[in-house]
PDB file of C-alpha atoms in Angstrom:
ATOM      1  CA  MET A 323       2.349 -98.338  38.155  1.00 77.00           C
ATOM      2  CA  THR A 324       1.912 -98.169  34.287  1.00 80.00           C
ATOM      3  CA  THR A 325       3.615 -95.571  32.350  1.00 89.00           C
ATOM      4  CA  THR A 326       2.770 -94.578  29.079  1.00 87.00           C
ATOM      5  CA  ALA A 327       3.571 -92.200  26.363  1.00 89.00           C
ATOM      6  CA  ASN A 328       0.890 -90.359  23.160  1.00 93.00           C
ATOM      7  CA  LYS A 329       3.248 -90.718  19.784  1.00 94.00           C
ATOM      8  CA  ILE A 330       2.408 -89.813  16.357  1.00 97.00           C
ATOM      9  CA  LEU A 331       3.071 -92.654  13.417  1.00 97.00           C
ATOM     10  CA  LYS A 332       2.304 -92.788   9.718  1.00 98.00           C
ATOM     11  CA  CYS A 333      -0.491 -95.109   9.075  1.00 98.00           C
ATOM     12  CA  ALA A 334       1.295 -98.233   6.716  1.00 98.00           C
ATOM     13  CA  VAL A 335      -1.614 -98.302   4.505  1.00 98.00           C
ATOM     14  CA  CYS A 336      -2.970 -94.947   4.075  1.00 98.00           C
ATOM     15  CA  GLY A 337      -0.247 -92.888   5.312  1.00 98.00           C
ATOM     16  CA  SER A 338      -2.890 -90.933   7.480  1.00 98.00           C
ATOM     17  CA  LEU A 339      -0.910 -89.630  11.026  1.00 98.00           C
ATOM     18  CA  VAL A 340      -2.489 -91.872  13.807  1.00 97.00           C
ATOM     19  CA  GLU A 341      -2.009 -90.419  17.489  1.00 96.00           C
ATOM     20  CA  CYS A 342      -1.566 -93.565  19.268  1.00 93.00           C
ATOM     21  CA  ALA A 343      -1.335 -93.989  23.187  1.00 88.00           C
ATOM     22  CA  ILE A 344       1.983 -96.474  24.062  1.00 84.00           C
ATOM     23  CA  PHE A 345       2.586 -98.393  27.605  1.00 79.00           C
ATOM     24  CA  MET A 346       6.350 -98.022  28.636  1.00 80.00           C
ATOM     25  CA  SER A 347       6.045-100.082  31.528  1.00 82.00           C
ATOM     26  CA  THR A 348       3.984-101.730  33.553  1.00 82.00           C
ATOM     27  CA  ASN A 349       4.232-104.254  36.701  1.00 84.00           C
ATOM     28  CA  THR A 350       1.552-107.480  37.797  1.00 84.00           C
ATOM     29  CA  PHE A 351      -0.173-108.606  41.117  1.00 88.00           C
ATOM     30  CA  GLY A 352      -1.624-111.889  41.327  1.00 91.00           C
ATOM     31  CA  SER A 353      -1.731-114.468  39.310  1.00 95.00           C
ATOM     32  CA  GLN A 354      -2.495-115.322  35.718  1.00 96.00           C
ATOM     33  CA  ASP A 355      -5.540-116.759  33.762  1.00 98.00           C
ATOM     34  CA  LEU A 356      -5.348-120.365  32.787  1.00 98.00           C
ATOM     35  CA  ASP A 357      -5.562-119.303  29.167  1.00 98.00           C
ATOM     36  CA  LEU A 358      -2.264-116.816  30.185  1.00 96.00           C
ATOM     37  CA  ARG A 359      -4.593-113.467  30.571  1.00 97.00           C
ATOM     38  CA  PRO A 360      -2.041-111.282  32.675  1.00 96.00           C
ATOM     39  CA  PRO A 361      -3.379-110.211  36.057  1.00 95.00           C
ATOM     40  CA  GLU A 362      -3.225-105.872  36.614  1.00 93.00           C
ATOM     41  CA  MET A 363      -1.921-103.831  35.365  1.00 91.00           C
ATOM     42  CA  MET A 364      -0.976-105.131  32.681  1.00 92.00           C
ATOM     43  CA  ARG A 365      -3.954-106.393  31.841  1.00 93.00           C
ATOM     44  CA  SER A 366      -5.704-102.716  31.787  1.00 91.00           C
ATOM     45  CA  THR A 367      -3.087-102.178  29.177  1.00 94.00           C
ATOM     46  CA  MET A 368      -5.043-104.076  26.542  1.00 95.00           C
ATOM     47  CA  LYS A 369      -6.792-101.223  24.821  1.00 95.00           C
ATOM     48  CA  MET A 370      -3.029 -99.770  23.869  1.00 95.00           C
ATOM     49  CA  TRP A 371      -1.689-103.439  22.493  1.00 96.00           C
ATOM     50  CA  LEU A 372      -3.162-102.871  19.136  1.00 97.00           C
ATOM     51  CA  GLN A 373      -3.067 -99.500  17.349  1.00 97.00           C
ATOM     52  CA  GLU A 374      -6.218 -98.646  14.676  1.00 98.00           C
ATOM     53  CA  CYS A 375      -5.939 -96.140  12.388  1.00 98.00           C
ATOM     54  CA  LEU A 376      -9.063 -94.873  11.345  1.00 96.00           C
ATOM     55  CA  ARG A 377      -9.452 -93.550   8.071  1.00 98.00           C
ATOM     56  CA  CYS A 378      -8.376 -96.632   6.475  1.00 98.00           C
ATOM     57  CA  ARG A 379      -8.819 -98.874   9.719  1.00 98.00           C
ATOM     58  CA  TYR A 380      -6.121-100.785   9.395  1.00 98.00           C
ATOM     59  CA  VAL A 381      -4.349-102.118  12.777  1.00 98.00           C
ATOM     60  CA  ASN A 382      -1.592-103.242  14.104  1.00 98.00           C
ATOM     61  CA  ASN A 383       0.269-103.621  16.996  1.00 96.00           C
ATOM     62  CA  ASP A 384       2.606-100.960  15.262  1.00 97.00           C
ATOM     63  CA  VAL A 385       0.582 -98.926  12.875  1.00 98.00           C
ATOM     64  CA  SER A 386       3.378 -97.852  11.023  1.00 98.00           C
ATOM     65  CA  LYS A 387       4.558-101.330   9.960  1.00 98.00           C
ATOM     66  CA  ALA A 388       2.977-102.747   7.275  1.00 98.00           C
ATOM     67  CA  ILE A 389       1.045-106.440   6.656  1.00 98.00           C
ATOM     68  CA  ASN A 390       1.344-108.256   3.744  1.00 97.00           C
ATOM     69  CA  ASN A 391      -1.594-108.165   1.749  1.00 97.00           C
ATOM     70  CA  ALA A 392      -3.430-105.468   4.212  1.00 98.00           C
ATOM     71  CA  GLU A 393      -5.573-103.383   1.812  1.00 97.00           C
ATOM     72  CA  LYS A 394      -6.697-106.729   0.568  1.00 98.00           C
ATOM     73  CA  ILE A 395      -8.334-107.883   3.722  1.00 98.00           C
ATOM     74  CA  ILE A 396      -9.666-104.529   4.682  1.00 98.00           C
ATOM     75  CA  ASP A 397     -11.701-104.232   1.540  1.00 98.00           C
ATOM     76  CA  THR A 398     -13.060-107.896   2.199  1.00 98.00           C
ATOM     77  CA  ASP A 399     -16.972-108.035   3.419  1.00 98.00           C
ATOM     78  CA  GLU A 400     -15.769-109.864   6.393  1.00 97.00           C
ATOM     79  CA  TYR A 401     -13.289-107.030   7.855  1.00 98.00           C
ATOM     80  CA  LYS A 402     -16.533-104.463   6.525  1.00 97.00           C
ATOM     81  CA  LEU A 403     -19.014-106.660   8.434  1.00 97.00           C
ATOM     82  CA  LEU A 404     -16.279-106.290  11.312  1.00 97.00           C
ATOM     83  CA  LEU A 405     -16.693-102.603  11.789  1.00 96.00           C
ATOM     84  CA  THR A 406     -20.386-102.437  11.509  1.00 96.00           C
ATOM     85  CA  ASP A 407     -21.664-105.325  14.323  1.00 96.00           C
ATOM     86  CA  SER A 408     -22.836-102.940  16.707  1.00 95.00           C
ATOM     87  CA  ASN A 409     -22.874-106.475  18.985  1.00 95.00           C
ATOM     88  CA  ILE A 410     -19.115-106.654  19.625  1.00 98.00           C
ATOM     89  CA  PRO A 411     -17.557-104.521  21.207  1.00 98.00           C
ATOM     90  CA  GLN A 412     -14.916-101.762  20.479  1.00 97.00           C
ATOM     91  CA  LEU A 413     -11.915-103.629  21.930  1.00 98.00           C
ATOM     92  CA  ALA A 414     -12.610-107.236  20.682  1.00 98.00           C
ATOM     93  CA  ARG A 415     -13.581-105.781  17.513  1.00 98.00           C
ATOM     94  CA  ARG A 416      -9.876-104.537  17.154  1.00 98.00           C
ATOM     95  CA  PHE A 417      -8.228-107.711  18.121  1.00 98.00           C
ATOM     96  CA  ALA A 418     -10.654-109.940  15.562  1.00 98.00           C
ATOM     97  CA  GLN A 419      -9.741-107.146  13.196  1.00 98.00           C
ATOM     98  CA  TYR A 420      -6.106-107.888  14.223  1.00 98.00           C
ATOM     99  CA  SER A 421      -6.934-111.620  13.736  1.00 98.00           C
ATOM    100  CA  LEU A 422      -7.978-111.437   9.993  1.00 98.00           C
ATOM    101  CA  LEU A 423      -4.556-109.209   8.913  1.00 98.00           C
ATOM    102  CA  GLN A 424      -2.861-112.281  10.248  1.00 98.00           C
ATOM    103  CA  GLN A 425      -4.764-114.891   8.857  1.00 97.00           C
ATOM    104  CA  ASN A 426      -1.332-116.280   7.342  1.00 97.00           C
ATOM    105  CA  ASP A 427       0.012-116.404  10.481  1.00 98.00           C
ATOM    106  CA  LEU A 428      -2.257-119.003  12.269  1.00 98.00           C
ATOM    107  CA  GLU A 429      -0.616-119.262  15.653  1.00 97.00           C
ATOM    108  CA  ILE A 430      -0.726-114.919  15.499  1.00 98.00           C
ATOM    109  CA  SER A 431      -4.422-114.928  14.389  1.00 98.00           C
ATOM    110  CA  GLY A 432      -5.793-117.604  16.773  1.00 98.00           C
ATOM    111  CA  VAL A 433      -4.577-115.575  19.930  1.00 98.00           C
ATOM    112  CA  ALA A 434      -6.027-112.391  18.143  1.00 98.00           C
ATOM    113  CA  LEU A 435      -9.488-114.079  18.742  1.00 98.00           C
ATOM    114  CA  ILE A 436      -8.683-115.512  22.570  1.00 98.00           C
ATOM    115  CA  ARG A 437      -8.263-111.633  23.432  1.00 98.00           C
ATOM    116  CA  ALA A 438     -11.084-110.265  21.513  1.00 98.00           C
ATOM    117  CA  ALA A 439     -13.009-113.000  23.678  1.00 98.00           C
ATOM    118  CA  TRP A 440     -11.267-111.381  26.821  1.00 98.00           C
ATOM    119  CA  ALA A 441     -12.459-107.790  25.707  1.00 98.00           C
ATOM    120  CA  CYS A 442     -16.224-109.894  25.525  1.00 98.00           C
ATOM    121  CA  ASP A 443     -15.723-111.168  28.968  1.00 98.00           C
ATOM    122  CA  ASP A 444     -15.050-107.464  30.544  1.00 97.00           C
ATOM    123  CA  GLU A 445     -17.950-106.434  28.609  1.00 97.00           C
ATOM    124  CA  LYS A 446     -20.545-108.935  30.095  1.00 97.00           C
ATOM    125  CA  SER A 447     -20.930-110.021  25.772  1.00 98.00           C
ATOM    126  CA  ASN A 448     -20.435-113.481  26.587  1.00 97.00           C
ATOM    127  CA  ILE A 449     -22.110-114.719  23.211  1.00 97.00           C
ATOM    128  CA  GLN A 450     -19.805-112.821  21.388  1.00 98.00           C
ATOM    129  CA  ALA A 451     -16.997-114.071  23.397  1.00 98.00           C
ATOM    130  CA  LEU A 452     -17.941-117.980  22.975  1.00 98.00           C
ATOM    131  CA  PHE A 453     -18.332-116.591  19.733  1.00 98.00           C
ATOM    132  CA  PHE A 454     -15.053-116.044  19.327  1.00 98.00           C
ATOM    133  CA  ARG A 455     -13.181-118.823  21.743  1.00 98.00           C
ATOM    134  CA  ASN A 456     -14.893-121.700  18.861  1.00 98.00           C
ATOM    135  CA  ARG A 457     -13.190-119.822  16.170  1.00 98.00           C
ATOM    136  CA  ALA A 458      -9.854-119.076  17.996  1.00 98.00           C
ATOM    137  CA  ALA A 459      -9.812-122.753  18.592  1.00 98.00           C
ATOM    138  CA  ASP A 460     -10.886-123.899  15.024  1.00 98.00           C
ATOM    139  CA  ILE A 461      -8.082-121.701  14.149  1.00 98.00           C
ATOM    140  CA  LEU A 462      -5.236-122.689  16.426  1.00 98.00           C
ATOM    141  CA  PHE A 463      -6.510-126.851  15.447  1.00 96.00           C
ATOM    142  CA  LYS A 464      -4.701-125.834  12.258  1.00 96.00           C
ATOM    143  CA  LEU A 465      -1.165-125.814  14.110  1.00 96.00           C
ATOM    144  CA  ASP A 466       0.542-129.303  14.576  1.00 93.00           C
ATOM    145  CA  PHE A 467       0.604-130.000  17.986  1.00 93.00           C
ATOM    146  CA  SER A 468       2.190-133.133  18.309  1.00 91.00           C
ATOM    147  CA  LYS A 469       6.454-131.894  19.110  1.00 90.00           C
ATOM    148  CA  ASP A 470       6.711-132.050  22.155  1.00 93.00           C
ATOM    149  CA  SER A 471       8.440-128.736  23.101  1.00 95.00           C
ATOM    150  CA  GLU A 472       7.770-125.909  25.567  1.00 94.00           C
ATOM    151  CA  GLU A 473       6.314-123.203  23.270  1.00 95.00           C
ATOM    152  CA  ILE A 474       4.125-126.021  21.654  1.00 96.00           C
ATOM    153  CA  SER A 475       3.037-127.355  25.484  1.00 97.00           C
ATOM    154  CA  THR A 476       2.219-123.530  26.758  1.00 97.00           C
ATOM    155  CA  LEU A 477      -0.013-123.019  23.413  1.00 97.00           C
ATOM    156  CA  ALA A 478      -1.688-126.638  23.985  1.00 97.00           C
ATOM    157  CA  LEU A 479      -2.526-125.521  27.351  1.00 97.00           C
ATOM    158  CA  ILE A 480      -4.212-122.520  26.738  1.00 98.00           C
ATOM    159  CA  LEU A 481      -5.920-123.918  23.520  1.00 98.00           C
ATOM    160  CA  VAL A 482      -7.094-126.468  26.772  1.00 98.00           C
ATOM    161  CA  ASP A 483      -8.371-124.012  28.595  1.00 98.00           C
ATOM    162  CA  VAL A 484     -10.131-121.900  25.185  1.00 98.00           C
ATOM    163  CA  LEU A 485     -12.463-126.078  24.776  1.00 98.00           C
ATOM    164  CA  ARG A 486     -13.606-126.388  27.878  1.00 98.00           C
ATOM    165  CA  ARG A 487     -14.680-122.523  28.206  1.00 98.00           C
ATOM    166  CA  SER A 488     -16.496-123.194  24.961  1.00 98.00           C
ATOM    167  CA  PHE A 489     -17.843-126.313  26.300  1.00 98.00           C
ATOM    168  CA  ARG A 490     -16.078-128.627  23.981  1.00 98.00           C
ATOM    169  CA  PHE A 491     -15.288-130.597  27.038  1.00 98.00           C
ATOM    170  CA  ASP A 492     -14.112-134.013  25.071  1.00 98.00           C
ATOM    171  CA  GLU A 493     -11.959-132.245  22.784  1.00 98.00           C
ATOM    172  CA  ALA A 494      -9.972-130.962  25.609  1.00 98.00           C
ATOM    173  CA  ARG A 495      -9.327-133.911  27.298  1.00 98.00           C
ATOM    174  CA  LYS A 496      -8.242-135.634  24.428  1.00 97.00           C
ATOM    175  CA  LEU A 497      -5.561-132.411  24.200  1.00 97.00           C
ATOM    176  CA  ILE A 498      -4.871-132.892  27.621  1.00 98.00           C
ATOM    177  CA  SER A 499      -4.208-136.928  27.189  1.00 97.00           C
ATOM    178  CA  THR A 500      -1.629-135.858  24.280  1.00 96.00           C
ATOM    179  CA  LEU A 501       0.214-133.049  26.740  1.00 97.00           C
ATOM    180  CA  LYS A 502       0.266-135.368  29.453  1.00 95.00           C
ATOM    181  CA  SER A 503       2.942-138.096  27.323  1.00 95.00           C
ATOM    182  CA  PHE A 504       4.933-134.146  26.447  1.00 97.00           C
ATOM    183  CA  VAL A 505       8.518-134.815  28.576  1.00 97.00           C
ATOM    184  CA  THR A 506       8.477-131.518  28.251  1.00 96.00           C
ATOM    185  CA  VAL A 507       5.201-131.067  30.732  1.00 96.00           C
ATOM    186  CA  THR A 508       5.891-134.634  33.038  1.00 95.00           C
ATOM    187  CA  THR A 509       9.179-132.419  34.341  1.00 97.00           C
ATOM    188  CA  ASN A 510       7.206-130.045  34.651  1.00 96.00           C
ATOM    189  CA  PRO A 511       4.807-129.268  38.203  1.00 95.00           C
ATOM    190  CA  ILE A 512       3.208-126.602  37.328  1.00 95.00           C
ATOM    191  CA  MET A 513       1.992-127.871  33.826  1.00 96.00           C
ATOM    192  CA  GLN A 514       0.781-131.010  35.244  1.00 96.00           C
ATOM    193  CA  SER A 515      -1.408-128.984  37.715  1.00 96.00           C
ATOM    194  CA  ILE A 516      -3.007-126.964  35.553  1.00 97.00           C
ATOM    195  CA  LEU A 517      -3.738-130.368  32.994  1.00 97.00           C
ATOM    196  CA  ASN A 518      -4.920-131.892  36.251  1.00 97.00           C
ATOM    197  CA  TYR A 519      -6.856-129.264  37.302  1.00 98.00           C
ATOM    198  CA  GLN A 520      -8.796-129.198  33.660  1.00 98.00           C
ATOM    199  CA  SER A 521      -9.545-132.435  33.999  1.00 98.00           C
ATOM    200  CA  PHE A 522     -11.592-131.723  36.928  1.00 97.00           C
ATOM    201  CA  LEU A 523     -13.382-128.350  35.417  1.00 98.00           C
ATOM    202  CA  CYS A 524     -14.629-130.327  32.881  1.00 98.00           C
ATOM    203  CA  ASP A 525     -15.353-133.694  34.171  1.00 98.00           C
ATOM    204  CA  ASN A 526     -17.466-130.765  36.274  1.00 98.00           C
ATOM    205  CA  GLY A 527     -18.987-129.357  33.142  1.00 98.00           C
ATOM    206  CA  ASP A 528     -17.249-125.634  34.416  1.00 98.00           C
ATOM    207  CA  VAL A 529     -16.824-123.260  31.572  1.00 98.00           C
ATOM    208  CA  SER A 530     -15.927-120.349  34.355  1.00 98.00           C
ATOM    209  CA  CYS A 531     -12.930-118.473  34.248  1.00 98.00           C
ATOM    210  CA  HIS A 532      -9.863-119.626  36.891  1.00 98.00           C
ATOM    211  CA  THR A 533      -6.399-119.047  37.393  1.00 97.00           C
ATOM    212  CA  VAL A 534      -2.746-120.684  37.669  1.00 97.00           C
ATOM    213  CA  ALA A 535      -3.384-119.942  41.753  1.00 96.00           C
ATOM    214  CA  ASP A 536      -6.315-121.903  41.807  1.00 96.00           C
ATOM    215  CA  ALA A 537      -4.475-124.589  39.763  1.00 95.00           C
ATOM    216  CA  ASN A 538      -1.673-125.458  41.803  1.00 87.00           C
ATOM    217  CA  THR A 539      -4.058-124.595  45.144  1.00 84.00           C
ATOM    218  CA  THR A 540      -6.551-127.277  43.774  1.00 72.00           C
ATOM    219  CA  GLY A 541      -3.645-130.057  42.028  1.00 54.00           C
TER     220      GLY A 541
END
């Protein structure tokens, strides 16, 4: 069960009062997708993950908290174009705006675009979903994936799925090969199963959505 509450917050950019729906608690049933998108009921709370001021169009997970250079970014042509592009589903647009606002943090910016792709998937906006996954991959590839750590390995596993679902099979295979040399992966049976399953999917040109449970069953 998901519980929510309404809260009035003051926009950190323009000072307007923003009524926000905030989820207080939720649960999950089933398996995550390979890019770690949560199952229901958490999945249905996505619309509450970000808040938006409809006056100045500032977006944040807490609209009362400031992001550096937010006013300048909101005033850019790239940001304004997002607001007028009718091909982008509303929720996806919000995540794309957040990605631009967080462009100095590559991980947050890239993950926001993955979430934009999720929102496009739900609306059957396949071209836009592919566009956002490709942009997410390009951003995340700027990170250093040579460090053998659980955090880096988890983020790289997500990136493998983003690459596969973007038809970028060669890049996905190369990252899989790198990950298989990590101790954090070789000592983790679930990660090994996921990578083996991703290799199988790449070899078969499969760009569809699959779950961690699928990998554990097949792997």
